[in-house]
């Protein structure tokens, strides 16, 4: 998973985000978006 859009002041992804990204099967494209998980 690339962090090319991550800025210095943003919350970095944690291990659950990488787990989902590495194990999801996206049938309609090559991208998945994790919104709000772990944001406090």
Coordinates of N, CA and C in Angstrom, one line a residue:
X1 N 0.8 -1.2 0.0 CA 0.0 0.0 0.0 C 0.9 1.2 0.0
X2 N 0.6 2.1 -0.9 CA 1.4 3.3 -1.0 C 0.8 4.5 -0.2
X3 N 1.7 5.3 0.4 CA 1.2 6.4 1.2 C 1.5 7.7 0.4
X4 N 1.3 7.8 -0.9 CA 1.7 8.9 -1.7 C 0.8 10.1 -1.4
X5 N -0.3 10.0 -0.8 CA -1.2 11.1 -0.5 C -1.1 11.5 0.9
X6 N -0.4 10.8 1.7 CA -0.3 11.1 3.2 C 0.5 12.3 3.4
X7 N 0.0 13.3 4.2 CA 0.7 14.5 4.5 C 1.2 14.3 6.0
X8 N 2.1 15.2 6.3 CA 2.8 15.1 7.7 C 1.8 15.3 8.8
X9 N 0.7 16.0 8.7 CA -0.2 16.2 9.8 C -1.4 15.3 9.8
X10 N -1.4 14.3 8.9 CA -2.5 13.3 8.9 C -2.2 12.1 9.7
X11 N -3.3 11.5 10.2 CA -3.2 10.2 11.0 C -2.7 9.1 10.1
X12 N -1.6 8.5 10.4 CA -1.1 7.4 9.5 C -1.9 6.1 9.7
X13 N -2.0 5.3 8.6 CA -2.8 4.1 8.7 C -2.1 3.1 9.7
X14 N -2.9 2.3 10.3 CA -2.4 1.3 11.3 C -2.5 -0.1 10.7
X15 N -2.1 -1.1 11.5 CA -2.0 -2.5 10.9 C -3.3 -3.0 10.4
X16 N -4.5 -2.6 10.9 CA -5.8 -3.1 10.4 C -6.0 -2.6 9.0
X17 N -5.6 -1.3 8.7 CA -5.8 -0.8 7.4 C -4.9 -1.6 6.4
X18 N -3.7 -1.9 6.8 CA -2.8 -2.7 5.9 C -3.4 -4.1 5.7
X19 N -3.9 -4.7 6.8 CA -4.5 -6.0 6.7 C -5.7 -6.0 5.7
X20 N -6.6 -5.1 5.8 CA -7.7 -5.0 4.8 C -7.2 -4.7 3.4
X21 N -6.2 -3.8 3.3 CA -5.7 -3.5 1.9 C -5.0 -4.7 1.3
X22 N -4.4 -5.5 2.1 CA -3.7 -6.7 1.5 C -4.6 -7.9 1.3
X23 N -5.8 -7.9 1.9 CA -6.6 -9.1 1.8 C -8.0 -8.8 1.1
X24 N -8.3 -7.6 0.7 CA -9.6 -7.4 0.0 C -9.5 -7.8 -1.4
X25 N -10.6 -8.3 -1.9 CA -10.7 -8.6 -3.3 C -11.7 -7.6 -3.9
X26 N -11.1 -6.7 -4.7 CA -11.9 -5.6 -5.3 C -12.3 -6.0 -6.7
X27 N -13.6 -6.3 -6.9 CA -14.0 -6.9 -8.2 C -14.2 -5.9 -9.3
X28 N -14.4 -4.6 -9.0 CA -14.7 -3.6 -10.0 C -13.5 -2.7 -10.3
X29 N -12.4 -2.8 -9.6 CA -11.2 -2.0 -9.9 C -10.0 -2.4 -9.0
X30 N -9.1 -1.5 -8.9 CA -7.9 -1.8 -8.2 C -7.7 -1.0 -6.9
X31 N -8.7 -0.3 -6.5 CA -8.6 0.6 -5.3 C -9.6 0.3 -4.3
X32 N -9.3 0.5 -3.0 CA -10.2 0.5 -1.9 C -10.0 1.7 -1.0
X33 N -11.0 2.2 -0.4 CA -10.9 3.4 0.4 C -11.4 3.1 1.8
X34 N -10.5 3.3 2.8 CA -10.8 3.1 4.2 C -11.1 4.5 4.8
X35 N -12.4 4.7 5.2 CA -12.9 6.0 5.6 C -13.2 6.0 7.1
X36 N -12.6 6.8 7.9 CA -13.0 7.0 9.3 C -12.6 5.9 10.3
X37 N -12.1 4.8 9.9 CA -11.6 3.8 10.8 C -10.5 4.2 11.6
X38 N -10.6 4.2 12.9 CA -9.5 4.5 13.8 C -9.2 6.0 13.9
X39 N -10.1 6.8 13.5 CA -9.9 8.3 13.5 C -10.2 8.9 14.8
X40 N -10.6 8.1 15.8 CA -10.8 8.7 17.1 C -12.2 9.0 17.4

